[in-house]
């Protein structure tokens, strides 16, 4: 029975992973693209570009229970997408305790990096750069690490990054992860251009760290970095996405704790 369930899961995952796709406006102000990139393992980049100035778009981060020692509960990414009626969902920061036995739905976990959702903060400010935005969707340029208290206070929503692989439009070679940079794994990235008000969400299949970072930079990110990756990588589209099947995208097998969600007025009609 377990083998059958696993087979059905992987078959559905393969069926809902789009092939190469040109820029497609899946909701007003939200564009999706899938394309191969150079590198061993034939990596593929899934990217969502969001116009934060579009009146029908709102981007949020999951709100932590700031009073709890472990402020998030694990759940499948697609369940969170469906429950929220979101247009797009991307997994967020790393969580602990980690490991297979601790990655069961319903487990209470804490965030490793900083997470700010609806003004509530959790996770470790001391190790985090913060990509944040205010209630009007204005993106704030990431500041030094640790994220200053005033930057955390000013962000209604935000996500912490251990390092900024893309800084001021350039690749920072000193920001590489010394343990996983060369591994060919699935990866989750976020990028922003504060001047144009564009936010970008990325999920890479079978990519090394700097292959992903260069793609994020080349897509126009001025600042960007990596979120929880590997089997936690999820970038999923909602049920009314234009031109693509409902719930398509790139998905891992682990449940997720925090997440970034894009809300569209069109998704609720």
Tab-separated table of C-alpha atoms in Angstrom:
chain	number	residue	atom	x	y	z
A	1	UNK	CA	0.000	0.000	0.000
A	2	UNK	CA	2.804	2.411	0.887
A	3	UNK	CA	4.572	1.575	-2.380
A	4	UNK	CA	1.383	2.276	-4.352
A	5	UNK	CA	0.894	5.616	-2.576
A	6	UNK	CA	4.485	6.597	-3.319
A	7	UNK	CA	4.109	5.604	-6.966
A	8	UNK	CA	0.930	7.660	-7.317
A	9	UNK	CA	2.595	10.656	-5.641
A	10	UNK	CA	5.567	10.648	-8.003
A	11	UNK	CA	3.391	10.022	-11.045
A	12	UNK	CA	1.176	12.975	-10.180
A	13	UNK	CA	4.208	15.141	-9.458
A	14	UNK	CA	5.665	14.360	-12.888
A	15	UNK	CA	2.337	14.997	-14.626
A	16	UNK	CA	1.945	18.409	-12.983
A	17	UNK	CA	5.476	19.635	-13.669
A	18	UNK	CA	5.251	21.854	-16.789
A	19	UNK	CA	7.688	21.513	-19.645
A	20	UNK	CA	9.478	24.504	-21.116
A	21	UNK	CA	7.094	27.460	-20.998
A	22	UNK	CA	7.572	30.979	-22.341
A	23	UNK	CA	6.576	33.953	-20.183
A	24	UNK	CA	2.898	33.366	-19.407
A	25	UNK	CA	0.720	35.819	-17.459
A	26	UNK	CA	-1.000	33.267	-15.229
A	27	UNK	CA	-2.835	36.017	-13.301
A	28	UNK	CA	-2.843	39.791	-13.881
A	29	UNK	CA	0.541	41.097	-12.743
A	30	UNK	CA	1.975	37.571	-12.259
A	31	UNK	CA	4.118	35.863	-14.919
A	32	UNK	CA	5.445	32.301	-14.966
A	33	UNK	CA	8.306	30.826	-17.000
A	34	UNK	CA	10.015	27.428	-17.227
A	35	UNK	CA	13.273	26.913	-19.109
A	36	UNK	CA	16.433	24.792	-19.021
A	37	UNK	CA	19.685	26.369	-17.867
A	38	UNK	CA	23.288	25.315	-18.358
A	39	UNK	CA	24.854	22.892	-15.907
A	40	UNK	CA	25.367	19.219	-15.048
A	41	UNK	CA	22.202	17.275	-14.400
A	42	UNK	CA	20.212	19.281	-17.006
A	43	UNK	CA	18.885	21.866	-14.525
A	44	UNK	CA	15.529	23.560	-15.092
A	45	UNK	CA	14.430	26.950	-13.760
A	46	UNK	CA	10.832	27.726	-12.749
A	47	UNK	CA	10.320	31.445	-12.127
A	48	UNK	CA	7.422	33.671	-11.113
A	49	UNK	CA	7.686	37.427	-11.592
A	50	UNK	CA	5.343	39.618	-9.549
A	51	UNK	CA	4.505	43.272	-10.141
A	52	UNK	CA	4.118	44.498	-6.567
A	53	UNK	CA	2.501	47.695	-7.884
A	54	UNK	CA	-0.404	45.841	-9.501
A	55	UNK	CA	-3.635	46.637	-7.610
A	56	UNK	CA	-4.940	43.070	-7.840
A	57	UNK	CA	-1.846	41.453	-6.330
A	58	UNK	CA	-0.796	40.984	-2.699
A	59	UNK	CA	2.210	39.007	-1.465
A	60	UNK	CA	2.237	37.665	2.082
A	61	UNK	CA	4.389	35.486	4.317
A	62	UNK	CA	2.858	32.911	6.646
A	63	UNK	CA	2.218	34.392	10.075
A	64	UNK	CA	4.117	32.736	12.921
A	65	UNK	CA	2.614	32.095	16.306
A	66	UNK	CA	5.094	34.426	18.006
A	67	UNK	CA	4.040	33.274	21.497
A	68	UNK	CA	4.928	29.643	20.828
A	69	UNK	CA	8.381	28.154	21.257
A	70	UNK	CA	7.854	26.414	17.913
A	71	UNK	CA	5.714	28.880	15.946
A	72	UNK	CA	4.976	26.852	12.781
A	73	UNK	CA	3.276	23.548	12.043
A	74	UNK	CA	4.365	21.416	9.127
A	75	UNK	CA	1.863	20.687	6.387
A	76	UNK	CA	2.021	19.692	2.710
A	77	UNK	CA	2.654	22.713	0.485
A	78	UNK	CA	-0.306	21.934	-1.771
A	79	UNK	CA	-2.630	21.753	1.240
A	80	UNK	CA	-1.502	25.236	2.280
A	81	UNK	CA	-1.952	26.493	-1.284
A	82	UNK	CA	-5.484	25.101	-1.549
A	83	UNK	CA	-6.504	26.170	1.954
A	84	UNK	CA	-5.424	29.757	1.331
A	85	UNK	CA	-6.821	29.953	-2.214
A	86	UNK	CA	-3.485	31.395	-3.319
A	87	UNK	CA	-2.378	32.118	-6.869
A	88	UNK	CA	1.202	30.962	-6.147
A	89	UNK	CA	2.968	29.426	-3.157
A	90	UNK	CA	6.723	29.098	-2.524
A	91	UNK	CA	8.285	27.368	0.470
A	92	UNK	CA	10.044	29.674	2.938
A	93	UNK	CA	12.886	29.457	5.456
A	94	UNK	CA	14.587	26.382	6.878
A	95	UNK	CA	13.093	24.801	9.961
A	96	UNK	CA	14.265	22.717	12.891
A	97	UNK	CA	14.227	20.083	14.199
A	98	UNK	CA	14.882	18.628	10.751
A	99	UNK	CA	15.397	15.090	9.537
A	100	UNK	CA	12.930	12.537	8.193
A	101	UNK	CA	11.235	11.632	11.470
A	102	UNK	CA	10.766	15.314	12.334
A	103	UNK	CA	9.337	16.143	8.901
A	104	UNK	CA	5.861	14.763	9.473
A	105	UNK	CA	2.720	16.840	8.900
A	106	UNK	CA	1.417	18.373	12.098
A	107	UNK	CA	4.824	18.671	13.793
A	108	UNK	CA	5.509	21.977	15.525
A	109	UNK	CA	8.820	23.471	14.392
A	110	UNK	CA	10.784	26.685	14.642
A	111	UNK	CA	12.275	28.710	11.813
A	112	UNK	CA	16.036	28.867	11.419
A	113	UNK	CA	16.102	32.182	9.538
A	114	UNK	CA	13.927	35.191	10.318
A	115	UNK	CA	10.297	35.108	9.173
A	116	UNK	CA	7.947	38.120	9.358
A	117	UNK	CA	4.257	37.575	8.626
A	118	UNK	CA	1.488	40.117	9.287
A	119	UNK	CA	3.966	42.027	11.459
A	120	UNK	CA	4.787	39.045	13.715
A	121	UNK	CA	8.414	37.882	13.714
A	122	UNK	CA	10.018	34.520	14.501
A	123	UNK	CA	13.354	32.886	13.810
A	124	UNK	CA	16.913	34.083	14.223
A	125	UNK	CA	17.519	37.724	13.329
A	126	UNK	CA	21.222	37.345	14.158
A	127	UNK	CA	21.951	35.150	11.121
A	128	UNK	CA	19.536	36.741	8.649
A	129	UNK	CA	19.523	39.317	5.923
A	130	UNK	CA	15.910	40.445	5.540
A	131	UNK	CA	13.995	40.860	2.302
A	132	UNK	CA	10.831	42.631	3.406
A	133	UNK	CA	7.957	44.786	2.195
A	134	UNK	CA	5.372	47.043	3.776
A	135	UNK	CA	1.577	47.014	3.676
A	136	UNK	CA	1.578	48.833	0.316
A	137	UNK	CA	3.904	46.240	-1.211
A	138	UNK	CA	6.945	48.512	-1.309
A	139	UNK	CA	10.069	46.355	-1.291
A	140	UNK	CA	12.859	47.204	1.131
A	141	UNK	CA	16.473	46.701	0.074
A	142	UNK	CA	18.132	44.037	2.236
A	143	UNK	CA	20.371	45.407	4.935
A	144	UNK	CA	23.329	43.986	6.762
A	145	UNK	CA	23.279	40.839	8.821
A	146	UNK	CA	21.942	40.648	11.499
A	147	UNK	CA	18.805	42.319	10.220
A	148	UNK	CA	18.411	45.623	12.134
A	149	UNK	CA	15.464	45.900	14.482
A	150	UNK	CA	14.079	48.930	12.620
A	151	UNK	CA	14.054	46.941	9.356
A	152	UNK	CA	12.140	44.109	11.041
A	153	UNK	CA	9.681	46.597	12.528
A	154	UNK	CA	9.136	48.310	9.145
A	155	UNK	CA	8.377	45.053	7.325
A	156	UNK	CA	4.798	43.800	7.445
A	157	UNK	CA	6.030	40.725	5.586
A	158	UNK	CA	9.538	39.425	5.019
A	159	UNK	CA	11.824	36.437	4.777
A	160	UNK	CA	15.343	35.986	6.100
A	161	UNK	CA	18.273	34.823	4.002
A	162	UNK	CA	21.453	33.322	5.400
A	163	UNK	CA	23.395	34.998	2.592
A	164	UNK	CA	22.834	37.323	-0.349
A	165	UNK	CA	24.254	35.557	-3.385
A	166	UNK	CA	23.025	38.479	-5.496
A	167	UNK	CA	23.985	41.833	-3.988
A	168	UNK	CA	23.521	45.181	-5.774
A	169	UNK	CA	23.111	43.344	-9.072
A	170	UNK	CA	26.338	41.349	-8.768
A	171	UNK	CA	27.175	37.799	-7.711
A	172	UNK	CA	28.965	37.630	-4.364
A	173	UNK	CA	31.385	34.679	-4.512
A	174	UNK	CA	31.938	34.886	-0.751
A	175	UNK	CA	28.274	34.103	-0.082
A	176	UNK	CA	28.447	30.479	-1.255
A	177	UNK	CA	27.314	27.656	0.986
A	178	UNK	CA	30.559	25.746	1.683
A	179	UNK	CA	28.759	22.396	2.060
A	180	UNK	CA	26.088	22.397	-0.630
A	181	UNK	CA	27.186	24.856	-3.335
A	182	UNK	CA	28.370	22.150	-5.730
A	183	UNK	CA	25.619	19.652	-5.061
A	184	UNK	CA	23.111	19.089	-7.855
A	185	UNK	CA	19.822	19.446	-5.953
A	186	UNK	CA	16.503	21.262	-6.145
A	187	UNK	CA	16.787	24.834	-4.874
A	188	UNK	CA	14.442	27.670	-3.871
A	189	UNK	CA	15.418	31.316	-4.395
A	190	UNK	CA	13.888	34.761	-3.992
A	191	UNK	CA	14.962	37.928	-5.805
A	192	UNK	CA	13.820	41.555	-5.823
A	193	UNK	CA	14.305	44.821	-7.675
A	194	UNK	CA	13.224	47.491	-5.167
A	195	UNK	CA	13.355	50.327	-7.712
A	196	UNK	CA	10.903	48.737	-10.150
A	197	UNK	CA	8.806	47.005	-7.483
A	198	UNK	CA	9.368	43.538	-8.937
A	199	UNK	CA	9.571	40.425	-6.767
A	200	UNK	CA	10.750	37.112	-8.227
A	201	UNK	CA	10.281	33.593	-6.883
A	202	UNK	CA	12.345	30.698	-8.225
A	203	UNK	CA	12.457	26.926	-7.952
A	204	UNK	CA	15.291	25.054	-9.641
A	205	UNK	CA	15.344	21.357	-10.477
A	206	UNK	CA	18.820	19.781	-10.208
A	207	UNK	CA	20.943	22.918	-10.003
A	208	UNK	CA	24.166	23.969	-8.324
A	209	UNK	CA	24.120	27.103	-6.201
A	210	UNK	CA	25.870	29.559	-8.498
A	211	UNK	CA	24.031	28.319	-11.592
A	212	UNK	CA	20.845	29.270	-9.799
A	213	UNK	CA	22.255	32.574	-8.526
A	214	UNK	CA	23.413	33.662	-11.980
A	215	UNK	CA	19.967	32.919	-13.386
A	216	UNK	CA	18.323	34.971	-10.629
A	217	UNK	CA	20.671	37.883	-11.365
A	218	UNK	CA	20.157	37.607	-15.124
A	219	UNK	CA	16.382	37.696	-14.653
A	220	UNK	CA	16.763	41.159	-13.160
A	221	UNK	CA	17.154	40.629	-9.428
A	222	UNK	CA	19.203	43.307	-7.694
A	223	UNK	CA	19.188	41.355	-4.421
A	224	UNK	CA	18.530	37.676	-3.952
A	225	UNK	CA	19.387	34.475	-2.181
A	226	UNK	CA	18.461	30.923	-1.347
A	227	UNK	CA	15.665	29.692	0.906
A	228	UNK	CA	15.056	26.167	2.214
A	229	UNK	CA	15.977	23.805	-0.611
A	230	UNK	CA	16.408	20.163	-1.515
A	231	UNK	CA	13.304	18.078	-0.820
A	232	UNK	CA	11.576	21.157	0.665
A	233	UNK	CA	11.585	22.964	-2.698
A	234	UNK	CA	8.044	23.851	-3.800
A	235	UNK	CA	6.733	26.402	-6.286
A	236	UNK	CA	3.045	25.719	-6.942
A	237	UNK	CA	0.392	27.499	-8.994
A	238	UNK	CA	-3.237	27.903	-7.965
A	239	UNK	CA	-6.316	26.412	-9.548
A	240	UNK	CA	-7.242	29.320	-11.860
A	241	UNK	CA	-3.818	29.982	-13.365
A	242	UNK	CA	-4.183	31.003	-17.005
A	243	UNK	CA	-2.843	28.548	-19.571
A	244	UNK	CA	-1.530	25.918	-17.131
A	245	UNK	CA	-3.137	23.060	-15.180
A	246	UNK	CA	-4.299	23.728	-11.642
A	247	UNK	CA	-1.689	22.964	-8.971
A	248	UNK	CA	1.120	22.578	-11.475
A	249	UNK	CA	4.713	23.564	-10.709
A	250	UNK	CA	7.779	22.065	-9.050
A	251	UNK	CA	7.189	20.164	-5.805
A	252	UNK	CA	9.264	18.283	-3.273
A	253	UNK	CA	8.122	15.557	-0.900
A	254	UNK	CA	8.695	17.221	2.492
A	255	UNK	CA	5.972	19.257	4.214
A	256	UNK	CA	6.824	22.917	4.774
A	257	UNK	CA	6.734	25.350	7.693
A	258	UNK	CA	6.832	28.980	6.530
A	259	UNK	CA	5.915	30.029	2.997
A	260	UNK	CA	5.522	32.989	0.649
A	261	UNK	CA	2.084	33.289	-0.948
A	262	UNK	CA	0.861	35.439	-3.820
A	263	UNK	CA	-2.782	36.433	-3.657
A	264	UNK	CA	-4.653	37.564	-6.771
A	265	UNK	CA	-8.129	39.005	-7.015
A	266	UNK	CA	-8.645	36.770	-10.044
A	267	UNK	CA	-7.881	33.628	-8.037
A	268	UNK	CA	-10.980	34.190	-5.889
A	269	UNK	CA	-13.501	34.772	-8.686
